[in-house]
Each structure stands twice: as C-alpha cells, then as structure tokens.
Amino acid sequence: MLRVVVAVPGQFVFDCPECSVEVCVDAGIRERILDDGCVLCASSVETDAFDPHPRKS
C-alpha cells in the first residue's frame, strides 16, 4: 500500500499505534488528541505517536 503524507511546517503527523490512522494535525489538535485519545478509535496515545518530521512514502 502506498502512503503519501504531506505536512505543513508547524504540523505533526499523528500515527495511531492502535488503528494505524495517519493524519497531519496542528499543535492544538495534537494536544486535544493527547487529552482525549485517537479521533478514530479513541485509544489513549503518547507523544511518540506524533512525528514533527513527516516520512516520505
């Protein structure tokens, strides 16, 4: 499967360790996900689920 992730400076790539959803988020949304859990599966996540340096696929 080919994955292409494009991030804007100041954003993070969130990669849920439970459901594998991958999405670019800004700092505000990052904090909300850390507080409330994954937007798709609601599992708790830690800061290591966010990459400030997007991978190229």
Short mmCIF file of N, CA, C and O in Angstrom, two decimals:
data_model
loop_
_atom_site.label_atom_id
_atom_site.label_comp_id
_atom_site.label_asym_id
_atom_site.label_seq_id
_atom_site.Cartn_x
_atom_site.Cartn_y
_atom_site.Cartn_z
N MET A 1 0.84 -1.16 0.00
CA MET A 1 0.00 0.00 0.00
C MET A 1 0.89 1.23 0.00
O MET A 1 1.81 1.36 0.80
N LEU A 2 0.62 2.16 -0.86
CA LEU A 2 1.36 3.41 -0.95
C LEU A 2 0.71 4.44 -0.05
O LEU A 2 -0.49 4.66 -0.11
N ARG A 3 1.53 5.06 0.83
CA ARG A 3 1.03 6.11 1.70
C ARG A 3 1.80 7.38 1.39
O ARG A 3 3.02 7.36 1.39
N VAL A 4 1.11 8.45 1.16
CA VAL A 4 1.74 9.73 0.92
C VAL A 4 1.22 10.68 1.99
O VAL A 4 0.01 10.88 2.12
N VAL A 5 2.13 11.24 2.76
CA VAL A 5 1.76 12.18 3.81
C VAL A 5 2.47 13.48 3.54
O VAL A 5 3.68 13.52 3.39
N VAL A 6 1.71 14.54 3.44
CA VAL A 6 2.29 15.86 3.22
C VAL A 6 1.95 16.70 4.45
O VAL A 6 0.80 16.80 4.84
N ALA A 7 2.98 17.28 5.04
CA ALA A 7 2.74 18.11 6.22
C ALA A 7 3.25 19.52 5.97
O ALA A 7 4.21 19.73 5.24
N VAL A 8 2.60 20.44 6.59
CA VAL A 8 2.97 21.85 6.52
C VAL A 8 3.86 22.13 7.74
O VAL A 8 3.65 21.56 8.80
N PRO A 9 4.86 23.00 7.60
CA PRO A 9 5.67 23.33 8.77
C PRO A 9 4.79 23.74 9.95
O PRO A 9 3.79 24.44 9.78
N GLY A 10 5.15 23.29 11.15
CA GLY A 10 4.35 23.56 12.33
C GLY A 10 3.29 22.52 12.58
O GLY A 10 2.52 22.61 13.52
N GLN A 11 3.24 21.51 11.74
CA GLN A 11 2.29 20.43 11.92
C GLN A 11 3.02 19.15 12.28
O GLN A 11 4.23 19.04 12.14
N PHE A 12 2.25 18.18 12.74
CA PHE A 12 2.76 16.88 13.13
C PHE A 12 2.02 15.81 12.34
O PHE A 12 0.86 16.00 11.99
N VAL A 13 2.67 14.68 12.12
CA VAL A 13 1.98 13.52 11.58
C VAL A 13 1.61 12.64 12.77
O VAL A 13 2.47 12.21 13.54
N PHE A 14 0.32 12.43 12.95
CA PHE A 14 -0.18 11.54 14.01
C PHE A 14 -0.38 10.17 13.41
O PHE A 14 -1.06 10.01 12.40
N ASP A 15 0.21 9.16 14.03
CA ASP A 15 0.10 7.77 13.59
C ASP A 15 -0.36 6.96 14.79
O ASP A 15 0.43 6.67 15.70
N CYS A 16 -1.64 6.60 14.82
CA CYS A 16 -2.20 5.88 15.97
C CYS A 16 -1.61 4.48 16.06
O CYS A 16 -1.66 3.72 15.09
N PRO A 17 -1.07 4.12 17.22
CA PRO A 17 -0.49 2.79 17.37
C PRO A 17 -1.52 1.67 17.42
O PRO A 17 -1.19 0.50 17.21
N GLU A 18 -2.79 2.01 17.65
CA GLU A 18 -3.84 1.00 17.73
C GLU A 18 -4.53 0.74 16.39
O GLU A 18 -4.66 -0.39 15.97
N CYS A 19 -4.99 1.80 15.72
CA CYS A 19 -5.78 1.61 14.50
C CYS A 19 -5.05 2.01 13.23
O CYS A 19 -5.59 1.88 12.14
N SER A 20 -3.83 2.55 13.37
CA SER A 20 -2.98 2.92 12.24
C SER A 20 -3.49 4.09 11.40
O SER A 20 -3.01 4.29 10.29
N VAL A 21 -4.45 4.86 11.91
CA VAL A 21 -4.84 6.07 11.19
C VAL A 21 -3.64 6.99 11.16
O VAL A 21 -2.86 7.06 12.10
N GLU A 22 -3.44 7.66 10.05
CA GLU A 22 -2.32 8.58 9.89
C GLU A 22 -2.84 9.88 9.30
O GLU A 22 -3.46 9.88 8.25
N VAL A 23 -2.61 10.98 10.05
CA VAL A 23 -3.17 12.27 9.64
C VAL A 23 -2.26 13.39 10.12
O VAL A 23 -1.60 13.27 11.15
N CYS A 24 -2.22 14.48 9.37
CA CYS A 24 -1.46 15.66 9.77
C CYS A 24 -2.34 16.52 10.67
O CYS A 24 -3.52 16.73 10.37
N VAL A 25 -1.77 16.98 11.78
CA VAL A 25 -2.50 17.83 12.72
C VAL A 25 -1.63 18.99 13.15
O VAL A 25 -0.41 18.92 13.10
N ASP A 26 -2.27 20.07 13.61
CA ASP A 26 -1.50 21.19 14.14
C ASP A 26 -1.30 20.98 15.65
O ASP A 26 -1.78 20.00 16.22
N ALA A 27 -0.61 21.91 16.29
CA ALA A 27 -0.27 21.77 17.70
C ALA A 27 -1.51 21.71 18.59
O ALA A 27 -1.54 20.96 19.57
N GLY A 28 -2.54 22.47 18.25
CA GLY A 28 -3.77 22.46 19.05
C GLY A 28 -4.48 21.12 19.00
O GLY A 28 -4.93 20.59 20.03
N ILE A 29 -4.59 20.56 17.81
CA ILE A 29 -5.24 19.25 17.65
C ILE A 29 -4.39 18.17 18.30
O ILE A 29 -4.90 17.24 18.91
N ARG A 30 -3.06 18.30 18.20
CA ARG A 30 -2.15 17.35 18.86
C ARG A 30 -2.45 17.29 20.36
O ARG A 30 -2.59 16.20 20.93
N GLU A 31 -2.59 18.45 20.99
CA GLU A 31 -2.88 18.49 22.43
C GLU A 31 -4.24 17.86 22.73
O GLU A 31 -4.40 17.15 23.72
N ARG A 32 -5.19 18.11 21.87
CA ARG A 32 -6.54 17.54 22.08
C ARG A 32 -6.51 16.01 21.97
O ARG A 32 -7.14 15.32 22.77
N ILE A 33 -5.76 15.49 20.99
CA ILE A 33 -5.64 14.03 20.84
C ILE A 33 -4.92 13.44 22.06
O ILE A 33 -5.30 12.38 22.56
N LEU A 34 -3.89 14.13 22.54
CA LEU A 34 -3.20 13.64 23.74
C LEU A 34 -4.15 13.61 24.94
O LEU A 34 -4.09 12.69 25.77
N ASP A 35 -5.05 14.56 25.04
CA ASP A 35 -6.01 14.62 26.14
C ASP A 35 -7.15 13.62 25.98
O ASP A 35 -7.55 12.96 26.95
N ASP A 36 -7.70 13.52 24.75
CA ASP A 36 -8.93 12.76 24.53
C ASP A 36 -8.75 11.41 23.85
O ASP A 36 -9.67 10.61 23.83
N GLY A 37 -7.60 11.18 23.23
CA GLY A 37 -7.37 9.92 22.52
C GLY A 37 -7.55 10.06 21.02
O GLY A 37 -7.91 11.13 20.51
N CYS A 38 -7.31 8.99 20.32
CA CYS A 38 -7.39 8.94 18.86
C CYS A 38 -8.78 9.36 18.37
O CYS A 38 -9.79 8.94 18.94
N VAL A 39 -8.80 10.14 17.31
CA VAL A 39 -10.07 10.62 16.76
C VAL A 39 -10.89 9.50 16.12
O VAL A 39 -12.10 9.63 15.98
N LEU A 40 -10.24 8.40 15.75
CA LEU A 40 -10.95 7.31 15.10
C LEU A 40 -11.35 6.20 16.08
O LEU A 40 -12.50 5.80 16.13
N CYS A 41 -10.38 5.74 16.91
CA CYS A 41 -10.66 4.60 17.77
C CYS A 41 -10.72 4.95 19.26
O CYS A 41 -11.03 4.09 20.08
N ALA A 42 -10.41 6.20 19.61
CA ALA A 42 -10.47 6.71 20.98
C ALA A 42 -9.44 6.11 21.94
O ALA A 42 -9.50 6.35 23.13
N SER A 43 -8.47 5.36 21.43
CA SER A 43 -7.44 4.81 22.31
C SER A 43 -6.51 5.92 22.80
O SER A 43 -6.30 6.92 22.12
N SER A 44 -5.98 5.75 23.99
CA SER A 44 -5.03 6.70 24.55
C SER A 44 -3.75 6.68 23.74
O SER A 44 -3.33 5.61 23.27
N VAL A 45 -3.13 7.83 23.57
CA VAL A 45 -1.87 7.91 22.84
C VAL A 45 -0.86 8.73 23.63
O VAL A 45 -1.22 9.54 24.48
N GLU A 46 0.40 8.49 23.35
CA GLU A 46 1.50 9.20 23.98
C GLU A 46 2.14 10.13 22.95
O GLU A 46 1.83 10.07 21.75
N THR A 47 3.06 10.94 23.39
CA THR A 47 3.70 11.91 22.49
C THR A 47 4.47 11.25 21.36
O THR A 47 4.62 11.86 20.30
N ASP A 48 4.91 10.01 21.55
CA ASP A 48 5.68 9.35 20.48
C ASP A 48 4.82 8.96 19.27
O ASP A 48 5.34 8.52 18.25
N ALA A 49 3.50 9.16 19.35
CA ALA A 49 2.62 8.90 18.21
C ALA A 49 2.61 10.08 17.24
O ALA A 49 1.98 10.00 16.18
N PHE A 50 3.33 11.14 17.57
CA PHE A 50 3.37 12.34 16.74
C PHE A 50 4.78 12.55 16.21
O PHE A 50 5.73 12.57 16.97
N ASP A 51 4.90 12.73 14.91
CA ASP A 51 6.19 12.94 14.27
C ASP A 51 6.23 14.33 13.68
O ASP A 51 5.45 14.65 12.78
N PRO A 52 7.15 15.18 14.15
CA PRO A 52 7.25 16.53 13.58
C PRO A 52 7.96 16.54 12.24
O PRO A 52 7.99 17.56 11.57
N HIS A 53 8.50 15.42 11.83
CA HIS A 53 9.22 15.30 10.57
C HIS A 53 8.56 14.22 9.74
O HIS A 53 8.84 13.05 9.89
N PRO A 54 7.65 14.60 8.84
CA PRO A 54 6.88 13.62 8.06
C PRO A 54 7.79 12.69 7.25
O PRO A 54 8.82 13.10 6.75
N ARG A 55 7.36 11.46 7.17
CA ARG A 55 8.05 10.47 6.36
C ARG A 55 7.63 10.64 4.91
O ARG A 55 6.50 11.01 4.63
N LYS A 56 8.51 10.33 3.99
CA LYS A 56 8.16 10.31 2.57
C LYS A 56 7.92 8.88 2.17
O LYS A 56 8.68 7.99 2.51
N SER A 57 6.83 8.63 1.46
CA SER A 57 6.50 7.26 1.03
C SER A 57 6.55 7.18 -0.47
O SER A 57 6.26 8.11 -1.16
#
